[in-house]
Coordinates of C-alpha atoms and ligand atoms in Angstrom, one line a residue:
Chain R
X1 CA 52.3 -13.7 25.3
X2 CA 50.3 -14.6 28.3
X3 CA 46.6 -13.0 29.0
X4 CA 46.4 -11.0 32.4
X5 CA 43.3 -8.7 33.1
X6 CA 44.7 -8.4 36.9
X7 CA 45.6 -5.0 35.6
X8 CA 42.1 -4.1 33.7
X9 CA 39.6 -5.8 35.5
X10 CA 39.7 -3.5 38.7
X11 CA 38.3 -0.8 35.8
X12 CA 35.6 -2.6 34.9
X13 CA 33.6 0.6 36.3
X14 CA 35.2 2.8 33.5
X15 CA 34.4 0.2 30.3
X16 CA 30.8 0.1 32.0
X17 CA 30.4 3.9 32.2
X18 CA 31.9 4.2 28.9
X19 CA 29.7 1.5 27.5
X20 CA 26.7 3.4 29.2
X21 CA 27.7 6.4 27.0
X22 CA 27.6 4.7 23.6
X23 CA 24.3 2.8 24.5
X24 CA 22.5 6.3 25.0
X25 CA 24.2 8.1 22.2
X26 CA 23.0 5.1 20.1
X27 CA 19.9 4.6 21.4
X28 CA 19.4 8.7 20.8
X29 CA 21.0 8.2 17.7
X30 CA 19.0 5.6 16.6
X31 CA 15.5 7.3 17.9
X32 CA 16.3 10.4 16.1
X33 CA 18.0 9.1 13.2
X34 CA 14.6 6.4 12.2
X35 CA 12.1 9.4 12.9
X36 CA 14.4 12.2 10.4
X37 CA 15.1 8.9 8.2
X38 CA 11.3 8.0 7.7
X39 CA 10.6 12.0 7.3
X40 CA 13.1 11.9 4.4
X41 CA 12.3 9.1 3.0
X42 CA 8.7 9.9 2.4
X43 CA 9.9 13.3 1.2
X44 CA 11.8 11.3 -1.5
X45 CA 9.0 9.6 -2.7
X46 CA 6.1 12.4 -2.3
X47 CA 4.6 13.4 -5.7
X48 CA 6.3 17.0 -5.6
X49 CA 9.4 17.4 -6.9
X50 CA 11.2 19.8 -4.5
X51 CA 10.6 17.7 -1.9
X52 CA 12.5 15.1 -3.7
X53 CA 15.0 16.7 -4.7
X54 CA 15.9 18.4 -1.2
X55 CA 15.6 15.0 0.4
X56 CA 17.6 13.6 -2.2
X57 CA 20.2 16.2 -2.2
X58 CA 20.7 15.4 1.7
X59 CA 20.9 11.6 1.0
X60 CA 23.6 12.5 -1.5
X61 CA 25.5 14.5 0.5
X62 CA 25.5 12.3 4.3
X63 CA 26.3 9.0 1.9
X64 CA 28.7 10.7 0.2
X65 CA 30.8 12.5 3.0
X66 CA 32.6 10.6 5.8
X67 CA 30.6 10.6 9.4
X68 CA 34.4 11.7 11.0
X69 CA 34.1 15.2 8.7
X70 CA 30.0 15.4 9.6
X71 CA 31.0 15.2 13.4
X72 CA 33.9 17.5 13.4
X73 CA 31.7 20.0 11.2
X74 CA 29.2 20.4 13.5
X75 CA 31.3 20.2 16.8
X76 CA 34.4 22.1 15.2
X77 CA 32.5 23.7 11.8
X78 CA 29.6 25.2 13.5
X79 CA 30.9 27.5 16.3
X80 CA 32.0 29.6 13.3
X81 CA 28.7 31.0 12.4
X82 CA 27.9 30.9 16.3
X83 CA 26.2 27.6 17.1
X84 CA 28.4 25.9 20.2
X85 CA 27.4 22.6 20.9
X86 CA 28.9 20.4 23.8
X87 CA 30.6 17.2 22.6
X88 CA 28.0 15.3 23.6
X89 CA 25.2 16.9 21.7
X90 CA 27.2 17.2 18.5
X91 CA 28.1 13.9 18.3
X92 CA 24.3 12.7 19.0
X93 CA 23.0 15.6 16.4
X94 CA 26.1 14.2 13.6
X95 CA 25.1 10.3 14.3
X96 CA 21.4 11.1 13.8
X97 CA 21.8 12.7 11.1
X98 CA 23.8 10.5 9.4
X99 CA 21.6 7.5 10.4
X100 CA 18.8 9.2 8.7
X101 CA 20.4 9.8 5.7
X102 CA 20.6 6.1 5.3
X103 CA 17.6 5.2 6.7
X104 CA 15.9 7.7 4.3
X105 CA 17.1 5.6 1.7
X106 CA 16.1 2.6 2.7
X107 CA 12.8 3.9 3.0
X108 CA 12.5 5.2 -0.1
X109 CA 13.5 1.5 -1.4
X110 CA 10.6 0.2 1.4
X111 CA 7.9 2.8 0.2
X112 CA 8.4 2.1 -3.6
X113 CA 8.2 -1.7 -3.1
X114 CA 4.8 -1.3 -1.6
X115 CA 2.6 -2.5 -4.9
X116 CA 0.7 -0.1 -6.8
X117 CA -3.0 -1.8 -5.7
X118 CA -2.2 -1.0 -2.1
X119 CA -2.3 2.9 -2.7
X120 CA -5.1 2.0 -5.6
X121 CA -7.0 0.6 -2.4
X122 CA -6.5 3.1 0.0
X123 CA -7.4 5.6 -2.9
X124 CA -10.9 4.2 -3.8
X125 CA -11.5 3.8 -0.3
X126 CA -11.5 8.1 0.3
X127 CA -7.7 7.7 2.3
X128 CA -6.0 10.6 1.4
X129 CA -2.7 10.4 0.1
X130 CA -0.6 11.1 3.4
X131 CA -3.9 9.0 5.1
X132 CA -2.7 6.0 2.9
X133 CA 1.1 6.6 3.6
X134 CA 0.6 6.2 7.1
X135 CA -2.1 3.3 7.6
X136 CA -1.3 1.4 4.2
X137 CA 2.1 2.2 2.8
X138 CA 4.4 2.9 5.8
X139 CA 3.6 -0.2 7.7
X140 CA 3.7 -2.7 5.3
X141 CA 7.2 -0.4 4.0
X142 CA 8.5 -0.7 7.5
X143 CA 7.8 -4.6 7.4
X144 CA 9.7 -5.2 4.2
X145 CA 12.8 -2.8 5.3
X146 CA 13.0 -4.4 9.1
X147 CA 16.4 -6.6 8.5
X148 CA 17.8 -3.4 6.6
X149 CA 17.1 -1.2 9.4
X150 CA 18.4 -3.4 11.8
X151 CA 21.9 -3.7 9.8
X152 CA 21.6 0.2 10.3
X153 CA 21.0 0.0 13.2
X154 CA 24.4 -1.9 14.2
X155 CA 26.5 0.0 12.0
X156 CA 25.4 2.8 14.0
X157 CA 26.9 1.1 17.4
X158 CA 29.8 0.6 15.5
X159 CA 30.2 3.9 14.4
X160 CA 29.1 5.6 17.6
X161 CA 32.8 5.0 18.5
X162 CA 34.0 8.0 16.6
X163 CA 32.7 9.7 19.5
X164 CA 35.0 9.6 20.6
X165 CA 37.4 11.6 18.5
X166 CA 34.9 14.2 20.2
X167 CA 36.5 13.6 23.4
X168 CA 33.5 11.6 24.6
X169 CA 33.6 9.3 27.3
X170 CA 31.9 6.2 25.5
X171 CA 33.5 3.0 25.2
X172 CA 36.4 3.3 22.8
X173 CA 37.0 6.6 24.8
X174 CA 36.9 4.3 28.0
X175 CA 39.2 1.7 26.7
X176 CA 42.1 4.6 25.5
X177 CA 41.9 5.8 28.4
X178 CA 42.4 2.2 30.2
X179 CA 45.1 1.7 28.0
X180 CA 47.0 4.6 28.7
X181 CA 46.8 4.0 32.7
X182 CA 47.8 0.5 33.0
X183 CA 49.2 -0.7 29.1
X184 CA 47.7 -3.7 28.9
X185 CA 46.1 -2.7 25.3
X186 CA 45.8 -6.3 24.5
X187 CA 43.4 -7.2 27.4
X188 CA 41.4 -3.6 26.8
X189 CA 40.7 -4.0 23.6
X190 CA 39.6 -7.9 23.9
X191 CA 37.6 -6.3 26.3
X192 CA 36.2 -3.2 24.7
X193 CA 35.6 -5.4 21.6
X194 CA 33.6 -8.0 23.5
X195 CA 31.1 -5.7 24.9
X196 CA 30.6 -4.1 21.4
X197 CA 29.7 -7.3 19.8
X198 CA 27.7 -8.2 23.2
X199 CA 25.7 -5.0 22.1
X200 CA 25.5 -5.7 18.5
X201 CA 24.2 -9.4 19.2
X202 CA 21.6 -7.9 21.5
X203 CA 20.5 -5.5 19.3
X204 CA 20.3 -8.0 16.5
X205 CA 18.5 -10.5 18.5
X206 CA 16.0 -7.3 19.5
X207 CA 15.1 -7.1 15.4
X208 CA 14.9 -10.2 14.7
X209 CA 12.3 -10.8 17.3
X210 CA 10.7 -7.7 15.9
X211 CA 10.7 -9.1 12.6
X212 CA 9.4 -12.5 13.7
X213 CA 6.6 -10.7 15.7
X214 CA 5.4 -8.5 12.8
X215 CA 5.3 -10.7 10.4
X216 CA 3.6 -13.1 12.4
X217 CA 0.9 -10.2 13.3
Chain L
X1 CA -36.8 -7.4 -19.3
X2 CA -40.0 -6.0 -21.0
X3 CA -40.5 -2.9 -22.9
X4 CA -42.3 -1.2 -19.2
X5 CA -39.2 -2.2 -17.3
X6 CA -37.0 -0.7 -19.9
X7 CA -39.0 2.5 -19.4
X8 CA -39.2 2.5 -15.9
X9 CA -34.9 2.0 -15.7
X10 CA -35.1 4.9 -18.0
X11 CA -37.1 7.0 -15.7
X12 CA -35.0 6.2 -13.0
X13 CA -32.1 8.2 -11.2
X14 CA -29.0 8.1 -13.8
X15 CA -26.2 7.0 -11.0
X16 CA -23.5 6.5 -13.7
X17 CA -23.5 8.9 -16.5
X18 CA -20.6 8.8 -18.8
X19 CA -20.3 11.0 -22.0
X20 CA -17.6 11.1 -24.8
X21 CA -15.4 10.0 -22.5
X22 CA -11.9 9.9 -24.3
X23 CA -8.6 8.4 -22.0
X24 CA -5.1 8.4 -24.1
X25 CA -1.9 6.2 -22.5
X26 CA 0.5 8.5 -24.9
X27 CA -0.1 7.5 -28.3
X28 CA -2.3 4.8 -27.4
X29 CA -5.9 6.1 -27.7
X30 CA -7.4 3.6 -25.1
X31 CA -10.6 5.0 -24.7
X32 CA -12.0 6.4 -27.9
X33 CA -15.5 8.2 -27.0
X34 CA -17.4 6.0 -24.6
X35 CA -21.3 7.0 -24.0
X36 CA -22.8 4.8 -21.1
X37 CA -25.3 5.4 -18.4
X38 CA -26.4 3.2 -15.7
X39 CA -29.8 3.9 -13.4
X40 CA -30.2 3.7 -10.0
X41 CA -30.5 0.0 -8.9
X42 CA -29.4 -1.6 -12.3
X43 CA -26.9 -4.5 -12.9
X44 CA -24.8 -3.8 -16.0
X45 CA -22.3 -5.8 -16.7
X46 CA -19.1 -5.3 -19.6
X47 CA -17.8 -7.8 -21.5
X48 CA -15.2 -7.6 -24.2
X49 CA -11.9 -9.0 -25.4
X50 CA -8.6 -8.2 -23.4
X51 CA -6.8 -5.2 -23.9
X52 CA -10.6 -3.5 -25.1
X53 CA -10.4 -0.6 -22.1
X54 CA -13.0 -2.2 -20.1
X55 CA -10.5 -1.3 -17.1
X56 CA -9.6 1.7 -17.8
X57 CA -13.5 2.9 -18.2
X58 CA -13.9 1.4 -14.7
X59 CA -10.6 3.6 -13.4
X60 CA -11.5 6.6 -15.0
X61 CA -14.8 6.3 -13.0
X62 CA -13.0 6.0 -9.7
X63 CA -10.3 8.6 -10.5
X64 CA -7.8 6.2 -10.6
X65 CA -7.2 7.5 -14.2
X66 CA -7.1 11.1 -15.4
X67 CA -9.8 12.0 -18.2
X68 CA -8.6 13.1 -21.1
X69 CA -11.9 14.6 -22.9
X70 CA -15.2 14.3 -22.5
X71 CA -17.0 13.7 -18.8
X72 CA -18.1 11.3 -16.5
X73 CA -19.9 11.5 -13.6
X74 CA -21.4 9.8 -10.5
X75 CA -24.9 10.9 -8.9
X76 CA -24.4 13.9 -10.6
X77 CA -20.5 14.6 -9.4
X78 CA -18.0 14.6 -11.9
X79 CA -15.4 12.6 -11.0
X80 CA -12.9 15.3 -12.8
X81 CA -13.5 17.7 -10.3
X82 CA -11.2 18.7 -7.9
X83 CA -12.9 16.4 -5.2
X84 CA -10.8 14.6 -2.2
X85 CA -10.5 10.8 -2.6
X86 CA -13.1 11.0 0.3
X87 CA -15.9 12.5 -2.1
X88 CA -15.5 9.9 -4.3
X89 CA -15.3 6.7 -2.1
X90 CA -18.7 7.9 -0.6
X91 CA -20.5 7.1 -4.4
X92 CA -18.1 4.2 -5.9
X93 CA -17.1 1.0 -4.2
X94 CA -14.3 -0.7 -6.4
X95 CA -13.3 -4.5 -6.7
X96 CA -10.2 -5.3 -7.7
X97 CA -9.1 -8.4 -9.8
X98 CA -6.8 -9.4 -7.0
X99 CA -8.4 -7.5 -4.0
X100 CA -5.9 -5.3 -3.1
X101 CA -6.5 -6.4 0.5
X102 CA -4.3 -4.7 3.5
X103 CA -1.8 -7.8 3.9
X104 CA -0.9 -6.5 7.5
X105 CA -4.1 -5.8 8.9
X106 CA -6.9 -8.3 9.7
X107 CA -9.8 -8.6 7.9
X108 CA -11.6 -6.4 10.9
X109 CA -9.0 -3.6 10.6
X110 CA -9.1 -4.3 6.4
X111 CA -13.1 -3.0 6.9
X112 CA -13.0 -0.5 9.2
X113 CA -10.1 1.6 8.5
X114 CA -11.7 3.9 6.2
X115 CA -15.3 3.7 7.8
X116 CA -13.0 5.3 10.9
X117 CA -10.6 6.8 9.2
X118 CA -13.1 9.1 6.7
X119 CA -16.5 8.5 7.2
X120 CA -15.3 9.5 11.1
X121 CA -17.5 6.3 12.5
X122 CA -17.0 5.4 16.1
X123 CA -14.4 2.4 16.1
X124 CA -17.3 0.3 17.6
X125 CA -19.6 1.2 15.5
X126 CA -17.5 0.6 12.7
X127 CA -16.9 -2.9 14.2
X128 CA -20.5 -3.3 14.5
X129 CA -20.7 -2.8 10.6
X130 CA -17.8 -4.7 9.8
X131 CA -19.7 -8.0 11.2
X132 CA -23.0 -7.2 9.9
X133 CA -20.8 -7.3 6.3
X134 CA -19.0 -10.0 7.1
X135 CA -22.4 -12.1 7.8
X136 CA -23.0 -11.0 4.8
X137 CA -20.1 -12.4 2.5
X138 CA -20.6 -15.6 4.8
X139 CA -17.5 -14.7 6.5
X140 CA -18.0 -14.3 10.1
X141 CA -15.7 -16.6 11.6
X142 CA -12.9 -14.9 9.7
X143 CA -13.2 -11.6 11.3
X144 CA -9.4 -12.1 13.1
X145 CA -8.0 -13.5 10.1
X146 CA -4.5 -12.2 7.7
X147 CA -5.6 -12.1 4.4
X148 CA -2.7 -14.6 3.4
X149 CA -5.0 -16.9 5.6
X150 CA -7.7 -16.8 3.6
X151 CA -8.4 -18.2 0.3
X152 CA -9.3 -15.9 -2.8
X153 CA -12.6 -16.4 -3.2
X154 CA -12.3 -15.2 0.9
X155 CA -10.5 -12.7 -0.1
X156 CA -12.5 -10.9 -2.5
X157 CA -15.5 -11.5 -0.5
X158 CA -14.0 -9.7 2.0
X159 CA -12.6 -7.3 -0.8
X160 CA -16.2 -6.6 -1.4
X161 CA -17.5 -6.3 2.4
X162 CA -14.7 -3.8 2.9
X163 CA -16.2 -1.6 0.1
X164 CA -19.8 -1.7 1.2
X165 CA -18.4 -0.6 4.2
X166 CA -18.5 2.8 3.0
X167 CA -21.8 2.6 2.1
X168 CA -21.4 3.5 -1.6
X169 CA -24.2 4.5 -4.1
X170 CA -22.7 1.6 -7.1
X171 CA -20.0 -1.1 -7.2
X172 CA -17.9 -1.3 -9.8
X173 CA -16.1 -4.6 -10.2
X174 CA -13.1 -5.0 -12.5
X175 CA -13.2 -9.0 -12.9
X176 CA -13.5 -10.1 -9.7
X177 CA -13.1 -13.6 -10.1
X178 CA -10.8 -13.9 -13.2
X179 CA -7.8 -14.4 -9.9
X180 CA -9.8 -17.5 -8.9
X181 CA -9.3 -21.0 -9.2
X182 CA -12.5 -22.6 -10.8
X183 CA -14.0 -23.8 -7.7
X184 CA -13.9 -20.7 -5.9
X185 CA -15.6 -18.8 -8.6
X186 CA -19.0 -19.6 -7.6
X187 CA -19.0 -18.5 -4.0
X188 CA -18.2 -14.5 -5.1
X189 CA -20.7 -14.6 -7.8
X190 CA -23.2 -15.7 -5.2
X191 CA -22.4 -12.9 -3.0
X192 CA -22.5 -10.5 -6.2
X193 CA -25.9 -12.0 -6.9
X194 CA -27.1 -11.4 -3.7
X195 CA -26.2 -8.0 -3.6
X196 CA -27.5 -7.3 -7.2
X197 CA -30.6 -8.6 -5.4
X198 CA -30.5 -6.1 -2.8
X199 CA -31.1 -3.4 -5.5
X200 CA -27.2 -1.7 -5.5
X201 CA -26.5 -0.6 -8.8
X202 CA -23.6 -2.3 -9.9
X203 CA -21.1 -2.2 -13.3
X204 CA -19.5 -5.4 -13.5
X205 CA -16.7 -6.1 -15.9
X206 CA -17.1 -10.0 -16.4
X207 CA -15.6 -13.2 -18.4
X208 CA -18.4 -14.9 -16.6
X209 CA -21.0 -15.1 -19.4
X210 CA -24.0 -17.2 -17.0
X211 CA -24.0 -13.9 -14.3
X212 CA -23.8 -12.0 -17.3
X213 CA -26.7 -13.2 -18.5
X214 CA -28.5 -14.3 -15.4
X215 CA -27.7 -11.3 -12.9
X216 CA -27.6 -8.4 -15.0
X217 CA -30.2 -5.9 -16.6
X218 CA -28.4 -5.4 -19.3
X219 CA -24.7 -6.2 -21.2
X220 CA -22.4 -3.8 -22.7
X221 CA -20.1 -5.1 -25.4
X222 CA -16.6 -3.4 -25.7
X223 CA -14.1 -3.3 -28.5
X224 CA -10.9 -1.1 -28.8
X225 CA -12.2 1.3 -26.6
X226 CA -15.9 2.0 -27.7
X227 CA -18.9 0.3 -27.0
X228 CA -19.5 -1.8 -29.9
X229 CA -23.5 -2.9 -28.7
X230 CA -25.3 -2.7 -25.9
X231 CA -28.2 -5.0 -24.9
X232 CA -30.5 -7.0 -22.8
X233 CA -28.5 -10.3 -21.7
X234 CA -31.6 -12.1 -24.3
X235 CA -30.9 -10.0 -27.3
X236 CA -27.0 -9.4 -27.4
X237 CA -25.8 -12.7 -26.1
X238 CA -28.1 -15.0 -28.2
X239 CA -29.0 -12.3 -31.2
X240 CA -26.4 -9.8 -31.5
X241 CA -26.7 -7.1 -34.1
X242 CA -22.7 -6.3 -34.3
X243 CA -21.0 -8.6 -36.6
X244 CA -17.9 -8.1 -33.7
X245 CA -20.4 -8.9 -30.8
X246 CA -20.5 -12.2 -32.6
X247 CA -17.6 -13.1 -33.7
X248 CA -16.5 -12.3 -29.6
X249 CA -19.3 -14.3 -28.5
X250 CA -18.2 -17.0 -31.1
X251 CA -14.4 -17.1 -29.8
X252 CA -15.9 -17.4 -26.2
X253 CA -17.7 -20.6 -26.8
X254 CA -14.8 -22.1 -28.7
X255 CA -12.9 -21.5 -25.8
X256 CA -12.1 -23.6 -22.7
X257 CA -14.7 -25.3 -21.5
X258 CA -16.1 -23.8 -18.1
X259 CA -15.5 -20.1 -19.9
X260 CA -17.4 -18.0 -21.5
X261 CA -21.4 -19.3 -22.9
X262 CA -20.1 -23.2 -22.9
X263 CA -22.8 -23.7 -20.2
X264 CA -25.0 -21.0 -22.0
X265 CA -27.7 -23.1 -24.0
X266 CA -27.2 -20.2 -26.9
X267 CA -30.0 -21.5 -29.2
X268 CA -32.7 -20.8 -26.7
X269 CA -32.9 -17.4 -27.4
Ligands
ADP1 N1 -1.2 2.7 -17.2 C1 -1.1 2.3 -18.5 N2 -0.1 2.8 -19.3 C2 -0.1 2.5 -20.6 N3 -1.0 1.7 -21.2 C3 -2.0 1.2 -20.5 C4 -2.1 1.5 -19.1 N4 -3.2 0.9 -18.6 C5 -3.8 0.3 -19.7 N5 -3.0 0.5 -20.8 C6 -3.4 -0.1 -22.1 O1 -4.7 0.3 -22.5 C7 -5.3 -0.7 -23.2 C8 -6.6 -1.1 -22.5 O2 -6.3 -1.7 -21.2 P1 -7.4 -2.1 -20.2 O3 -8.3 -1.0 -19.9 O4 -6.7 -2.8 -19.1 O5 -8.2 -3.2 -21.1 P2 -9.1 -4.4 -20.6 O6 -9.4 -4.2 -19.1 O7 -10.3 -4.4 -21.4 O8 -8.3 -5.7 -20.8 C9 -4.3 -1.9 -23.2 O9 -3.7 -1.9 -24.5 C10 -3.3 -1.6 -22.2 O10 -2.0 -2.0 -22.6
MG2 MG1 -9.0 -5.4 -17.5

């Protein structure tokens, strides 16, 4: 078969509008997923074990479930005990939630791998414990977990396309609905494709600039 | 030292004051009764074979180990008490064997973060402090450096600037230059000898028999986990009383040369 985007290319505006959508819910995502993620996982690793164990229960259950059922629970589940969310919110709520799930655990790996002296330091030098966490541990945590994150990070643009099961206009949404109007599904996905892996490279490049920076500092 | 020394050290303020002190690792009785005091402005250094508890007497007195029985205390606050880490870093400054620096922070930021952080100094203040120190430990043009740029002897100097910092009433030091490659050793115990001149009261745990003998008041000899003999450099290095004290002292000098009393002329006593 022969390419022709004569047919796609005069809705360009919709794969930009849609792609528009899944960079906010991913950047949203991703904001509100690293800030839960890092909450839980110093919870995992705090010296009091009901902490640990409700962080750990949560990691158990958002790594154990599929993000498809954790979206359509809160979009579909929740109304049922009276919480009615628009699309949009749910599926930002559901990908942050998930993200932080994994980024707890990473974390956790980050926080342990810290060496003993460095709390030992910050201990004998009057830090309190959360005081050491936050100028000693987490930053040098952080560090060590950066090309981790970043693969989170990814998977999360990735997986901010099951949005669209939510009825979402992001960019697999856009590029359905492309599809359906002029049936060139070849040329739309090519095209939906491309501009996912345009944002996953950019992304990428983002961290590992990151990573080159701080470890340079 | 003479007898009116002696006397006056043991009219001075008791800084460290350790009594019975008893520390378990499960079965492993590590600590087995330890009785030690050190005055205000004394140099006491601890030597003893590996594995003797000479660390864990040094952690126990900076809370970084639990007590198991009897006390120990620092100008008069026990260090069991239910004190924040604050209380204590005010009274101990603690050297590391490998300095425990703050790999992502420069050596500035490695001195002033607890000055600012607990002691609640103005950040230029704290600056202003952190170069006096540095001057100090001869390391003033290092002030923007990583640690991983500097070399261990830097290092621990700076390791040792960064607990000054926080002004502390004694310095406990837990080998500080057993890390070190030979030809960096000399530069930290000059530092440490300078500051032993300065009058801090310090508690070094050492393999370095000449500042052993040269820099402090007195030596305490360990062995599974009580002090075996304790001594004026004079008497316990070149006459000890405890059969163990010499057969240690014996094993050091048949040791590597560079170690332990090789360099010490050990019939001049
Ligand atoms: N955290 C720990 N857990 C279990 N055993 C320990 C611990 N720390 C030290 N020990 C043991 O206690 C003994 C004394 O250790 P240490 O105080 O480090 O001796 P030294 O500093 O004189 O070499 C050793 O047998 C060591 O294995
Ligand atoms: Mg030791």
């Amino acid at each position: 078969m022969e390419l022709d985007f004569s047919l796609v290319l005069p809705r360009m505006g919709m794969f930009i509008s849609g792609a528009a959508v899944t960079i906010l819910a991913s950047a949203l995502s991703l904001l509100f997923g690293a800030a839960l993620g890092l909450f839980v996982g110093v919870m995992r690793v705090v010296p009091f074990k009901p902490l640990q164990m409700l962080a750990g229960a949560y990691i158990f259950v958002i790594r154990g479930t599929p993000l498809l059922i954790q979206l359509f629970f809160i979009y579909f589940g929740l109304p049922a005990v009276g919480i009615n969310l628009s699309a949009m919110t749910a599926g930002v709520i559901g990908l942050s939630l998930n993200s932080a799930g994994y980024v707890g655990e990473i974390m956790r790996g980050g926080i342990e791998g810290v060496p003993a002296g460095q709390w030992e330091a910050g201990k004998v030098l009057g830090l309190s414990y959360f005081g050491s966490m936050r100028f000693i541990i987490l930053p040098q945590a952080v560090r060590a977990m950066l090309p981790a994150l970043g693969n989170e990070f990814v998977t999360l643009i990735k997986e901010s396309s099951l949005l669209s099961t939510l009825a979402i206009r992001e960019l697999t949404m856009a590029g359905q609905q492309v599809r359906s109007a002029t049936y060139a599904s070849f040329e739309t996905f090519i095209i939906v494709g491309a501009i996912y892996l345009t944002l996953t490279t950019v992304t990428g490049i983002c961290l590992r600039y990151l990573e080159k920076k701080w470890s340079a500092a | 030292m003479s007898a009116e020394d002696a006397e006056d050290k043991g009219a001075a303020k008791s800084i460290i004051s350790v009594r019975g002190l008893r520390k378990s690792f499960g079965d492993a009785a590590v600590l087995r009764g330890i009785d030690l005091e050190v005055a205000e402005g004394e140099v006491v250094s601890v030597i003893g074979p590996s594995g003797s508890g000479k660390s864990t007497l040094a952690r126990c007195l900076c809370r970084l180990e639990r007590i198991d029985g009897g006390s120990a205390s620092v100008c008069g606050a026990d260090v069991q008490g239910r004190h924040k880490n604050s209380d204590i870093a005010r009274l101990v400054g603690m050297i590391f064997q490998n300095y425990n620096l703050y790999p992502h922070m420069s050596v500035l930021q490695n001195i002033t973060l607890s000055p600012v952080r607990v002691l609640k100094m103005a950040p230029r203040e704290a600056e202003e402090l952190a170069a006096d120190l540095l001057e100090k430990v001869g390391l003033s043009d290092k002030i923007r450096a990583r640690p991983r740029e500097l070399s261990g002897g830097q290092r621990q100097r700076v390791a040792i600037a960064r607990a000054l910092a926080m002004n502390p009433r004694v310095m406990i030091f837990d080998e500080p230059t057993s890390a070190l490659d030979p030809e960096l050793v000399g530069e930290v115990l000059e530092v440490m000898e300078k500051l032993a001149g300065s009058g801090m009261t310090m508690l070094v745990i050492t393999h370095e028999m000449m500042f052993a003998k040269d820099a402090s008041d007195r030596i305490v000899f360990m062995d599974d986990g009580l002090i075996v003999e304790e001594g004026v450099p004079s008497q316990l290095l070149f006459n000890p009383r405890q059969a163990r004290t010499r057969q240690f002292l014996q094993r050091l000098s048949g040791g590597k040369p560079g170690s332990g009393l090789s360099g010490v002329n050990t019939d001049g006593a």
